[in-house]
């Protein structure tokens, strides 16, 4: 009986010792990775402040420097056309003549009225001058007669001025029958034929200025400040493969387009030899530079996780995640924006496994 009791006691002690060892092993297995990281010395760097130039490729569109659709000012018939699609025109060049007989008759009537009122004005003026001269002798002319003559003269003068203005307007309408080019350019569209009746809503021609072009490029929001007045570009078009064209920023809108989150930049392109056609799409390479220095870190420092984009900063030997917005990339360096300073200690290899407040030893 004593032997069995002794054997049972040994078995229970052995079981307890085995359980204790198993529990210690399990605790060791469950040790958090963050605690293991404490024993590993991690490399850190300081963000680099730099203001480098960088290149950006964007699509663009070549447009005529000026383009206009010509409508007739007055209604009439097309009498003669001097140009056709593709014709080169000079500013002020006569490109078509319209005819409207009723305008000619209205002008002749206005001229006749002008002559009549001019005669009335001259008679009133002479009559007033005679009475004024006679009134210098006492009692020769009644004062009321002189006032009536002066009133008649002023009335006829105003009537003559009004009719003269009407005649000028009629003469101007006559000039509208002659269609002239508003600037040097090329006729893009010809929409009329001789003998056609045209009115206010009938376009006659489309003329574009092609010896000078505008290259428009939509610059994304995060690059707008880097596009300064001296921004240079090179571009290619599919019509001339392998050939480079160059320009410098001419102007840009200060308003951010809400739909595309971009700003439209324009580059003037000389095309005196008419190598480019206008209306083409271009692949543009811009040389940009920030107006101020920014901070750069290695690509390996940036962590892109579901919770966001961040880098790991070390403060008092403890990790802290700093949210950043990536900018441009230059080689193995990445531009970042956020609560980052030049003297911060940033892990060279960022990791999502380090929670905030984890102790880290550095080397």
XYZ file of N, CA, C and O in Angstrom, residues 93-291:
796
model
N -7.116 90.941 -96.163
C -7.301 90.481 -97.541
C -8.774 90.216 -97.822
O -9.492 89.644 -97.010
N -9.251 90.647 -98.995
C -10.636 90.423 -99.404
C -10.806 88.957 -99.781
O -10.105 88.443 -100.662
N -11.721 88.271 -99.101
C -11.905 86.838 -99.369
C -13.271 86.520 -99.975
O -13.452 85.450 -100.553
N -14.246 87.440 -99.866
C -15.558 87.223 -100.492
C -16.311 88.544 -100.546
O -16.046 89.465 -99.773
N -17.259 88.625 -101.496
C -18.122 89.798 -101.623
C -19.571 89.333 -101.640
O -19.929 88.382 -102.361
N -20.385 90.012 -100.839
C -21.819 89.759 -100.833
C -22.526 90.915 -101.532
O -21.959 92.004 -101.692
N -23.768 90.670 -101.940
C -24.569 91.755 -102.513
C -25.952 91.742 -101.887
O -26.544 90.687 -101.660
N -26.440 92.964 -101.599
C -27.772 93.139 -101.010
C -28.329 94.443 -101.559
O -28.038 95.527 -101.046
N -29.122 94.374 -102.649
C -29.615 95.593 -103.313
C -30.377 96.530 -102.376
O -30.291 97.755 -102.517
N -31.108 95.971 -101.409
C -31.883 96.835 -100.520
C -30.987 97.723 -99.667
O -31.366 98.845 -99.290
N -29.780 97.222 -99.349
C -28.845 98.046 -98.578
C -28.372 99.236 -99.403
O -28.214 100.354 -98.888
N -28.144 99.011 -100.688
C -27.721 100.101 -101.561
C -28.806 101.162 -101.672
O -28.532 102.372 -101.629
N -30.062 100.714 -101.780
C -31.160 101.667 -101.867
C -31.328 102.449 -100.559
O -31.591 103.657 -100.574
N -31.152 101.755 -99.450
C -31.259 102.428 -98.157
C -30.149 103.465 -98.002
O -30.380 104.568 -97.471
N -28.980 103.154 -98.516
C -27.862 104.101 -98.428
C -28.140 105.332 -99.281
O -27.889 106.477 -98.862
N -28.674 105.130 -100.498
C -28.983 106.262 -101.371
C -30.051 107.153 -100.756
O -29.976 108.388 -100.841
N -31.059 106.509 -100.117
C -32.096 107.289 -99.456
C -31.520 108.109 -98.301
O -31.874 109.284 -98.108
N -30.627 107.496 -97.539
C -30.000 108.205 -96.414
C -29.152 109.370 -96.907
O -29.127 110.445 -96.290
N -28.479 109.173 -98.034
C -27.659 110.261 -98.597
C -28.528 111.428 -99.042
O -28.184 112.606 -98.843
N -29.686 111.102 -99.636
C -30.599 112.164 -100.076
C -31.126 112.953 -98.876
O -31.194 114.193 -98.903
N -31.498 112.229 -97.810
C -31.965 112.915 -96.592
C -30.866 113.783 -95.999
O -31.123 114.902 -95.505
N -29.659 113.289 -96.063
C -28.539 114.064 -95.512
C -28.351 115.367 -96.282
O -28.121 116.433 -95.681
N -28.454 115.285 -97.605
C -28.304 116.506 -98.418
C -29.410 117.517 -98.097
O -29.163 118.729 -98.005
N -30.661 117.030 -97.949
C -31.785 117.924 -97.654
C -31.589 118.618 -96.309
O -31.739 119.851 -96.186
N -31.267 117.835 -95.295
C -31.097 118.420 -93.962
C -29.878 119.329 -93.894
O -29.840 120.274 -93.099
N -28.889 119.045 -94.745
C -27.716 119.907 -94.789
C -28.088 121.271 -95.350
O -27.621 122.327 -94.851
N -28.949 121.290 -96.388
C -29.403 122.563 -96.946
C -30.228 123.342 -95.928
O -30.082 124.569 -95.790
N -31.122 122.633 -95.220
C -31.911 123.309 -94.183
C -31.015 123.902 -93.100
O -31.249 125.016 -92.604
N -29.993 123.160 -92.749
C -29.064 123.637 -91.714
C -28.320 124.885 -92.184
O -28.177 125.868 -91.436
N -27.869 124.888 -93.445
C -27.141 126.043 -93.966
C -28.045 127.279 -94.027
O -27.624 128.397 -93.684
N -29.307 127.095 -94.460
C -30.238 128.231 -94.539
C -30.496 128.801 -93.143
O -30.499 130.028 -92.941
N -30.752 127.939 -92.173
C -31.012 128.402 -90.803
C -29.804 129.139 -90.245
O -29.934 130.154 -89.540
N -28.632 128.637 -90.553
C -27.408 129.263 -90.045
C -27.239 130.663 -90.631
O -26.926 131.634 -89.913
N -27.458 130.761 -91.964
C -27.299 132.068 -92.610
C -28.355 133.061 -92.122
O -28.055 134.242 -91.894
N -29.591 132.578 -91.948
C -30.658 133.468 -91.468
C -30.348 133.966 -90.061
O -30.548 135.160 -89.742
N -29.865 133.094 -89.214
C -29.534 133.498 -87.848
C -28.391 134.509 -87.841
O -28.417 135.498 -87.092
N -27.370 134.271 -88.684
C -26.228 135.187 -88.729
C -26.660 136.579 -89.211
O -26.171 137.605 -88.700
N -27.586 136.643 -90.197
C -28.049 137.937 -90.699
C -28.813 138.693 -89.615
O -28.624 139.904 -89.405
N -29.719 137.977 -88.926
C -30.490 138.629 -87.874
C -29.591 139.085 -86.726
O -29.794 140.174 -86.147
N -28.599 138.284 -86.408
C -27.688 138.657 -85.324
C -26.899 139.915 -85.691
O -26.653 140.792 -84.832
N -26.525 140.033 -86.990
C -25.779 141.196 -87.435
C -26.690 142.437 -87.436
O -26.280 143.539 -87.026
N -27.952 142.230 -87.880
C -28.894 143.362 -87.905
C -29.272 143.804 -86.500
O -29.573 144.996 -86.265
N -29.265 142.895 -85.548
C -29.659 143.217 -84.179
C -28.654 144.119 -83.480
O -28.925 144.643 -82.385
N -27.489 144.344 -84.118
C -26.499 145.239 -83.511
C -26.959 146.692 -83.574
O -26.463 147.539 -82.815
N -27.921 146.984 -84.491
C -28.495 148.320 -84.556
C -29.734 148.353 -83.684
O -30.608 147.480 -83.812
N -29.824 149.291 -82.856
C -30.922 149.382 -81.890
C -32.267 149.485 -82.593
O -32.463 150.336 -83.480
N -33.199 148.608 -82.231
C -34.567 148.622 -82.733
C -34.735 148.018 -84.099
O -35.853 147.965 -84.632
N -33.661 147.516 -84.742
C -33.772 146.960 -86.088
C -34.469 145.598 -86.075
O -35.248 145.270 -86.980
N -34.203 144.763 -85.052
C -34.763 143.407 -84.983
C -35.302 143.179 -83.579
O -34.636 143.492 -82.588
N -36.524 142.633 -83.529
C -37.097 142.309 -82.225
C -36.335 141.135 -81.602
O -35.889 140.224 -82.302
N -36.225 141.165 -80.297
C -35.477 140.113 -79.594
C -36.100 138.740 -79.801
O -35.400 137.723 -79.921
N -37.453 138.694 -79.891
C -38.126 137.415 -80.070
C -37.785 136.785 -81.412
O -37.664 135.571 -81.536
N -37.604 137.631 -82.443
C -37.247 137.121 -83.760
C -35.844 136.516 -83.766
O -35.591 135.496 -84.412
N -34.954 137.158 -83.052
C -33.589 136.627 -82.960
C -33.577 135.290 -82.223
O -32.872 134.348 -82.625
N -34.375 135.176 -81.157
C -34.454 133.907 -80.426
C -35.038 132.796 -81.279
O -34.582 131.652 -81.235
N -36.064 133.137 -82.085
C -36.669 132.125 -82.958
C -35.662 131.648 -84.008
O -35.585 130.461 -84.325
N -34.891 132.550 -84.548
C -33.886 132.190 -85.553
C -32.791 131.289 -84.953
O -32.334 130.326 -85.579
N -32.397 131.652 -83.737
C -31.378 130.831 -83.067
C -31.929 129.426 -82.770
O -31.240 128.417 -82.944
N -33.154 129.305 -82.328
C -33.772 128.005 -82.046
C -33.885 127.159 -83.311
O -33.620 125.950 -83.302
N -34.304 127.827 -84.429
C -34.414 127.113 -85.703
C -33.054 126.600 -86.161
O -32.925 125.455 -86.632
N -32.050 127.417 -86.004
C -30.697 127.012 -86.402
C -30.226 125.788 -85.600
O -29.701 124.831 -86.159
N -30.413 125.799 -84.280
C -29.991 124.683 -83.443
C -30.770 123.422 -83.760
O -30.229 122.314 -83.760
N -32.084 123.560 -84.012
C -32.909 122.402 -84.339
C -32.462 121.765 -85.645
O -32.318 120.526 -85.747
N -32.227 122.597 -86.665
C -31.777 122.061 -87.962
C -30.380 121.448 -87.854
O -30.065 120.472 -88.540
N -29.546 122.022 -86.985
C -28.204 121.461 -86.789
C -28.276 120.057 -86.184
O -27.580 119.145 -86.623
N -29.147 119.884 -85.172
C -29.302 118.567 -84.542
C -29.894 117.558 -85.521
O -29.471 116.388 -85.573
N -30.868 117.984 -86.322
C -31.492 117.090 -87.306
C -30.474 116.652 -88.349
O -30.435 115.468 -88.748
N -29.630 117.584 -88.785
C -28.606 117.242 -89.773
C -27.599 116.240 -89.201
O -27.193 115.290 -89.878
N -27.205 116.416 -87.926
C -26.260 115.495 -87.285
C -26.855 114.086 -87.180
O -26.157 113.087 -87.405
N -28.164 114.009 -86.874
C -28.810 112.700 -86.759
C -28.860 111.985 -88.104
O -28.571 110.787 -88.199
N -29.238 112.706 -89.146
C -29.320 112.099 -90.479
C -27.926 111.713 -90.973
O -27.741 110.685 -91.633
N -26.952 112.515 -90.638
C -25.577 112.198 -91.035
C -25.106 110.894 -90.383
O -24.424 110.070 -91.002
N -25.474 110.676 -89.109
C -25.125 109.434 -88.422
C -25.820 108.241 -89.071
O -25.228 107.166 -89.219
N -27.070 108.436 -89.484
C -27.801 107.361 -90.163
C -27.130 107.000 -91.478
O -26.999 105.819 -91.831
N -26.679 108.006 -92.187
C -25.974 107.757 -93.448
C -24.670 106.996 -93.205
O -24.310 106.086 -93.959
N -23.969 107.357 -92.119
C -22.728 106.650 -91.788
C -22.975 105.193 -91.452
O -22.198 104.306 -91.855
N -24.069 104.931 -90.715
C -24.402 103.542 -90.386
C -24.734 102.747 -91.639
O -24.336 101.582 -91.795
N -25.464 103.374 -92.561
C -25.803 102.707 -93.808
C -24.559 102.438 -94.645
O -24.420 101.385 -95.273
N -23.625 103.394 -94.641
C -22.377 103.198 -95.380
C -21.560 102.065 -94.768
O -20.916 101.284 -95.476
N -21.606 101.947 -93.426
C -20.878 100.870 -92.755
C -21.456 99.510 -93.123
O -20.723 98.538 -93.318
N -22.780 99.439 -93.219
C -23.407 98.184 -93.634
C -22.959 97.801 -95.039
O -22.805 96.607 -95.351
N -22.742 98.796 -95.865
C -22.234 98.515 -97.209
C -20.854 97.857 -97.141
O -20.543 96.950 -97.913
N -20.038 98.311 -96.177
C -18.699 97.741 -96.030
C -18.751 96.293 -95.563
O -17.860 95.506 -95.864
N -19.805 95.940 -94.810
C -19.931 94.566 -94.327
C -20.183 93.571 -95.450
O -20.086 92.358 -95.247
N -20.517 94.058 -96.617
C -20.701 93.166 -97.768
C -19.363 92.649 -98.290
O -19.332 91.693 -99.067
N -18.289 93.264 -97.843
C -16.944 92.815 -98.224
C -16.345 92.046 -97.045
O -16.120 92.613 -95.989
N -16.112 90.767 -97.228
C -15.589 89.902 -96.169
C -14.070 89.878 -96.259
O -13.508 89.530 -97.309
N -13.406 90.233 -95.151
C -11.941 90.297 -95.138
C -11.368 89.395 -94.053
O -12.032 89.111 -93.050
N -10.129 88.955 -94.255
C -9.452 88.082 -93.281
C -9.061 88.890 -92.056
O -8.487 89.981 -92.189
N -9.349 88.385 -90.840
C -9.013 89.146 -89.620
C -7.539 89.085 -89.250
O -7.058 89.917 -88.483
N -6.799 88.087 -89.746
C -5.371 87.963 -89.449
C -4.734 87.048 -90.485
O -5.418 86.417 -91.298
N -3.396 86.997 -90.465
C -2.689 86.065 -91.347
C -3.003 84.639 -90.921
O -2.914 84.311 -89.734
N -3.352 83.807 -91.875
C -3.677 82.440 -91.498
C -4.014 81.575 -92.697
O -3.688 81.904 -93.852
N -4.682 80.476 -92.391
C -5.063 79.499 -93.406
C -6.567 79.261 -93.328
O -7.122 79.147 -92.236
N -7.221 79.182 -94.482
C -8.646 78.883 -94.518
C -8.829 77.396 -94.210
O -8.346 76.535 -94.951
N -9.485 77.099 -93.101
C -9.689 75.721 -92.680
C -10.988 75.144 -93.256
O -11.036 74.001 -93.705
N -12.043 75.968 -93.247
C -13.336 75.530 -93.773
C -13.901 76.608 -94.689
O -13.795 77.803 -94.406
N -14.514 76.177 -95.783
C -15.264 77.067 -96.687
C -16.660 76.478 -96.798
O -16.842 75.352 -97.285
N -17.651 77.218 -96.320
C -19.003 76.669 -96.204
C -20.004 77.283 -97.167
O -21.206 77.070 -97.014
N -19.557 78.057 -98.133
C -20.484 78.749 -99.034
C -20.090 78.527 -100.487
O -18.974 78.091 -100.788
N -21.025 78.852 -101.366
C -20.784 78.830 -102.808
C -21.363 80.087 -103.417
O -22.237 80.744 -102.824
N -20.899 80.442 -104.574
C -21.384 81.642 -105.257
C -22.887 81.531 -105.519
O -23.384 80.500 -105.980
N -23.599 82.608 -105.192
C -25.040 82.645 -105.397
C -25.853 82.247 -104.195
O -27.074 82.437 -104.181
N -25.215 81.708 -103.166
C -25.946 81.265 -101.979
C -26.429 82.461 -101.171
O -25.767 83.498 -101.100
N -27.597 82.300 -100.544
C -28.132 83.323 -99.652
C -27.627 83.027 -98.248
O -27.814 81.926 -97.725
N -26.982 83.998 -97.625
C -26.408 83.795 -96.296
C -27.019 84.804 -95.337
O -27.431 85.901 -95.725
N -27.080 84.393 -94.060
C -27.635 85.254 -93.025
C -26.790 85.246 -91.778
O -25.629 84.813 -91.789
N -27.383 85.670 -90.673
C -26.636 85.820 -89.431
C -26.099 84.500 -88.901
O -25.041 84.469 -88.256
N -26.804 83.392 -89.106
C -26.413 82.105 -88.517
C -25.720 81.184 -89.506
O -25.624 79.979 -89.266
N -25.263 81.721 -90.625
C -24.611 80.893 -91.643
C -23.115 81.180 -91.648
O -22.688 82.242 -92.116
N -22.283 80.263 -91.125
C -20.828 80.502 -91.149
C -20.286 80.471 -92.565
O -20.647 79.605 -93.368
N -19.438 81.433 -92.864
C -18.854 81.513 -94.206
C -17.530 80.761 -94.288
O -17.343 79.895 -95.130
N -16.605 81.113 -93.407
C -15.266 80.523 -93.415
C -14.804 80.271 -91.983
O -15.299 80.889 -91.040
N -13.838 79.371 -91.861
C -13.061 79.217 -90.626
C -11.611 79.482 -90.990
O -11.087 78.874 -91.942
N -10.974 80.378 -90.256
C -9.577 80.730 -90.525
C -8.760 80.495 -89.268
O -9.180 80.868 -88.164
N -7.607 79.864 -89.427
C -6.728 79.561 -88.297
C -5.340 80.123 -88.560
O -4.857 80.109 -89.694
N -4.726 80.610 -87.503
C -3.340 81.099 -87.593
C -2.412 79.928 -87.320
O -2.311 79.444 -86.190
N -1.725 79.457 -88.348
C -0.909 78.240 -88.226
C 0.591 78.499 -88.252
O 1.369 77.557 -88.066
N 1.017 79.748 -88.503
C 2.459 80.025 -88.453
C 2.959 80.140 -87.015
O 4.142 80.286 -86.764
N 2.006 80.076 -86.086
C 2.314 80.080 -84.662
C 1.257 79.221 -83.976
O 0.065 79.365 -84.262
N 1.695 78.319 -83.114
C 0.773 77.368 -82.494
C 0.834 77.476 -80.974
O 1.783 78.013 -80.410
N -0.216 76.957 -80.341
C -0.253 76.828 -78.882
C -0.217 75.345 -78.538
O -1.021 74.565 -79.052
N 0.722 74.964 -77.675
C 0.757 73.603 -77.150
C 0.192 73.640 -75.737
O 0.760 74.272 -74.853
N -0.942 72.994 -75.531
C -1.587 72.996 -74.210
C -1.317 71.670 -73.515
O -1.436 70.594 -74.120
N -0.950 71.763 -72.236
C -0.632 70.587 -71.425
C -1.344 70.721 -70.083
O -1.308 71.787 -69.458
N -1.997 69.650 -69.648
C -2.650 69.631 -68.334
C -1.638 69.143 -67.302
O -1.266 67.967 -67.284
N -1.157 70.048 -66.449
C -0.147 69.720 -65.432
C -0.861 69.276 -64.161
O -1.685 70.031 -63.622
N -0.595 68.056 -63.674
C -1.267 67.578 -62.453
C -1.028 68.491 -61.258
O -0.024 69.204 -61.180
N -1.963 68.430 -60.326
C -1.970 69.331 -59.175
C -0.652 69.323 -58.410
O -0.132 70.376 -58.031
N -0.081 68.148 -58.172
C 1.105 68.089 -57.322
C 2.367 68.594 -58.020
O 3.411 68.732 -57.383
N 2.283 68.884 -59.338
C 3.445 69.400 -60.068
C 3.272 70.858 -60.480
O 4.170 71.419 -61.119
N 2.140 71.469 -60.144
C 1.848 72.823 -60.623
C 2.895 73.823 -60.144
O 3.383 74.659 -60.917
N 3.273 73.759 -58.852
C 4.232 74.720 -58.316
C 5.618 74.554 -58.920
O 6.428 75.488 -58.881
N 5.897 73.389 -59.484
C 7.216 73.153 -60.084
C 7.298 73.681 -61.509
O 8.382 73.714 -62.088
N 6.162 74.074 -62.085
C 6.143 74.610 -63.444
C 6.249 76.131 -63.377
O 5.252 76.830 -63.237
N 7.476 76.646 -63.453
C 7.711 78.081 -63.380
C 7.789 78.717 -64.751
O 7.609 78.066 -65.783
N 8.078 80.021 -64.765
C 8.083 80.770 -66.023
C 9.201 80.336 -66.970
O 9.126 80.594 -68.168
N 10.246 79.703 -66.432
C 11.366 79.266 -67.270
C 11.297 77.774 -67.598
O 12.290 77.191 -68.053
N 10.156 77.157 -67.384
C 10.020 75.724 -67.638
C 10.231 75.419 -69.122
O 9.570 75.997 -69.986
N 11.153 74.518 -69.400
C 11.456 74.138 -70.780
C 10.837 72.778 -71.093
O 10.699 71.931 -70.212
N 10.487 72.597 -72.353
C 9.913 71.320 -72.769
C 10.524 70.892 -74.098
O 11.056 71.699 -74.863
N 10.441 69.605 -74.344
C 10.663 69.043 -75.675
C 9.468 68.154 -75.961
O 8.879 67.588 -75.046
N 9.100 68.039 -77.230
C 7.939 67.218 -77.545
C 8.080 66.589 -78.923
O 8.865 67.048 -79.765
N 7.343 65.537 -79.105
C 7.312 64.821 -80.384
C 5.865 64.691 -80.839
O 4.934 64.741 -80.035
N 5.699 64.536 -82.165
C 4.379 64.283 -82.743
C 4.496 63.074 -83.655
O 5.570 62.777 -84.196
N 3.386 62.375 -83.831
C 3.412 61.132 -84.611
C 3.695 61.392 -86.081
O 4.192 60.505 -86.786
N 3.387 62.612 -86.579
C 3.649 62.929 -87.988
C 5.137 62.984 -88.310
O 5.540 62.796 -89.471
N 5.963 63.281 -87.288
C 7.410 63.401 -87.494
C 8.131 62.550 -86.456
O 8.727 63.078 -85.505
N 8.086 61.229 -86.595
C 8.704 60.358 -85.585
C 10.208 60.588 -85.483
O 10.902 60.743 -86.488
N 10.669 60.658 -84.236
C 12.100 60.837 -83.990
C 12.559 62.269 -84.008
O 13.719 62.548 -83.673
N 11.698 63.206 -84.366
C 12.097 64.613 -84.412
C 11.617 65.321 -83.159
O 10.466 65.190 -82.764
N 12.523 66.092 -82.542
C 12.198 66.816 -81.314
C 11.911 68.280 -81.627
O 12.592 68.902 -82.443
N 10.909 68.817 -80.956
C 10.575 70.236 -81.025
C 10.689 70.802 -79.609
O 10.486 70.082 -78.628
N 10.983 72.097 -79.510
C 11.266 72.694 -78.203
C 10.448 73.962 -77.995
O 10.067 74.643 -78.953
N 10.221 74.291 -76.731
C 9.531 75.535 -76.382
C 9.759 75.821 -74.901
O 10.346 75.020 -74.172
N 9.267 76.995 -74.467
C 9.354 77.441 -73.076
C 7.956 77.884 -72.646
O 7.172 78.371 -73.472
N 7.643 77.699 -71.365
C 6.327 78.058 -70.859
C 5.997 79.517 -71.167
O 6.759 80.423 -70.867
N 4.831 79.733 -71.786
C 4.377 81.084 -72.123
C 3.374 81.611 -71.116
O 3.404 82.773 -70.734
N 2.456 80.742 -70.676
C 1.423 81.164 -69.716
C 0.761 79.924 -69.134
O 0.831 78.836 -69.725
N 0.131 80.086 -67.985
C -0.647 79.008 -67.395
C -1.782 79.605 -66.577
O -1.676 80.720 -66.061
N -2.869 78.878 -66.493
C -4.010 79.341 -65.705
C -3.716 79.085 -64.235
O -3.098 78.091 -63.872
N -4.174 80.003 -63.389
C -3.972 79.838 -61.957
C -5.113 79.056 -61.311
O -5.055 78.760 -60.118
N -6.130 78.737 -62.110
C -7.293 78.040 -61.576
C -7.159 76.542 -61.796
O -6.898 76.081 -62.909
N -7.340 75.781 -60.735
C -7.262 74.326 -60.806
C -8.583 73.784 -61.338
O -9.644 74.072 -60.801
N -8.502 73.012 -62.421
C -9.709 72.405 -62.983
C -10.197 71.297 -62.059
O -9.454 70.357 -61.749
N -11.450 71.410 -61.630
C -11.976 70.489 -60.630
C -12.144 69.074 -61.177
O -12.009 68.099 -60.448
N -12.457 68.945 -62.461
C -12.699 67.611 -63.011
C -11.419 66.808 -63.182
O -11.380 65.605 -62.927
N -10.341 67.466 -63.597
C -9.082 66.766 -63.842
C -8.026 67.007 -62.771
O -6.967 66.375 -62.803
N -8.300 67.916 -61.809
C -7.325 68.282 -60.774
C -5.983 68.663 -61.409
O -4.924 68.174 -61.039
N -6.050 69.528 -62.395
C -4.843 69.955 -63.109
C -4.972 71.414 -63.511
O -6.052 72.004 -63.457
N -3.845 71.990 -63.928
C -3.794 73.362 -64.417
C -3.307 73.329 -65.859
O -2.356 72.612 -66.185
N -3.957 74.093 -66.727
C -3.587 74.110 -68.143
C -2.421 75.070 -68.366
O -2.496 76.250 -68.012
N -1.344 74.536 -68.932
C -0.168 75.340 -69.278
C -0.072 75.446 -70.795
O -0.374 74.486 -71.515
N 0.334 76.616 -71.288
C 0.444 76.842 -72.732
C 1.881 77.179 -73.108
O 2.541 77.968 -72.436
N 2.312 76.599 -74.212
C 3.652 76.826 -74.748
C 3.505 77.295 -76.195
O 2.909 76.593 -77.011
N 4.023 78.495 -76.498
C 3.963 79.004 -77.869
C 5.023 78.306 -78.715
O 6.184 78.183 -78.309
N 4.609 77.869 -79.902
C 5.502 77.130 -80.799
C 5.548 77.853 -82.142
O 4.505 78.044 -82.787
N 6.746 78.283 -82.544
C 6.900 78.919 -83.857
C 6.774 77.868 -84.962
O 7.374 76.787 -84.878
N 5.992 78.197 -85.990
C 5.746 77.245 -87.077
C 5.783 77.972 -88.418
O 4.923 77.761 -89.283
N 6.781 78.855 -88.579
C 6.863 79.667 -89.799
C 7.060 78.834 -91.053
O 6.655 79.240 -92.143
N 7.668 77.654 -90.918
C 7.875 76.793 -92.073
C 6.712 75.813 -92.267
O 6.755 74.972 -93.180
N 5.711 75.909 -91.401
C 4.495 75.083 -91.489
C 4.818 73.580 -91.498
O 4.226 72.799 -92.242
N 5.776 73.213 -90.650
C 6.097 71.787 -90.498
C 4.994 71.087 -89.713
O 4.588 69.972 -90.031
N 4.500 71.778 -88.687
C 3.412 71.231 -87.870
C 2.077 71.700 -88.421
O 1.971 72.804 -88.968
N 1.057 70.875 -88.280
C -0.243 71.182 -88.871
C -1.199 71.869 -87.910
O -2.112 72.560 -88.329
N -1.012 71.668 -86.619
C -1.993 72.161 -85.662
C -3.107 71.142 -85.506
O -3.498 70.468 -86.467
N -3.598 71.000 -84.285
C -4.608 69.987 -84.028
C -4.021 68.619 -83.740
O -4.758 67.654 -83.515
N -2.677 68.507 -83.718
C -2.032 67.224 -83.463
C -1.900 66.973 -81.959
O -1.871 67.900 -81.163
N -1.784 65.703 -81.610
C -1.463 65.340 -80.228
C 0.049 65.195 -80.118
O 0.717 64.747 -81.052
N 0.589 65.577 -78.978
C 2.035 65.556 -78.771
C 2.355 64.858 -77.456
O 1.560 64.887 -76.516
N 3.530 64.235 -77.417
C 4.051 63.682 -76.176
C 5.099 64.648 -75.658
O 6.124 64.871 -76.309
N 4.821 65.228 -74.504
C 5.625 66.343 -74.004
C 6.468 65.889 -72.821
O 5.976 65.201 -71.915
N 7.734 66.297 -72.824
C 8.639 66.044 -71.701
C 8.996 67.386 -71.065
O 9.634 68.225 -71.695
N 8.545 67.590 -69.823
C 8.778 68.839 -69.123
C 9.952 68.702 -68.167
O 10.117 67.655 -67.527
N 10.756 69.744 -68.056
C 11.822 69.817 -67.055
C 11.332 70.728 -65.944
O 11.206 71.937 -66.130
N 11.033 70.128 -64.790
C 10.413 70.861 -63.688
C 11.372 71.016 -62.512
O 12.336 70.252 -62.382
N 11.082 71.998 -61.672
C 11.888 72.222 -60.475
C 11.028 72.912 -59.434
O 10.366 73.913 -59.725
N 11.033 72.372 -58.203
C 10.254 72.975 -57.130
C 10.781 74.383 -56.826
O 11.992 74.627 -56.917
N 9.897 75.309 -56.452
C 10.364 76.659 -56.098
C 11.057 76.703 -54.747
O 11.574 77.748 -54.350
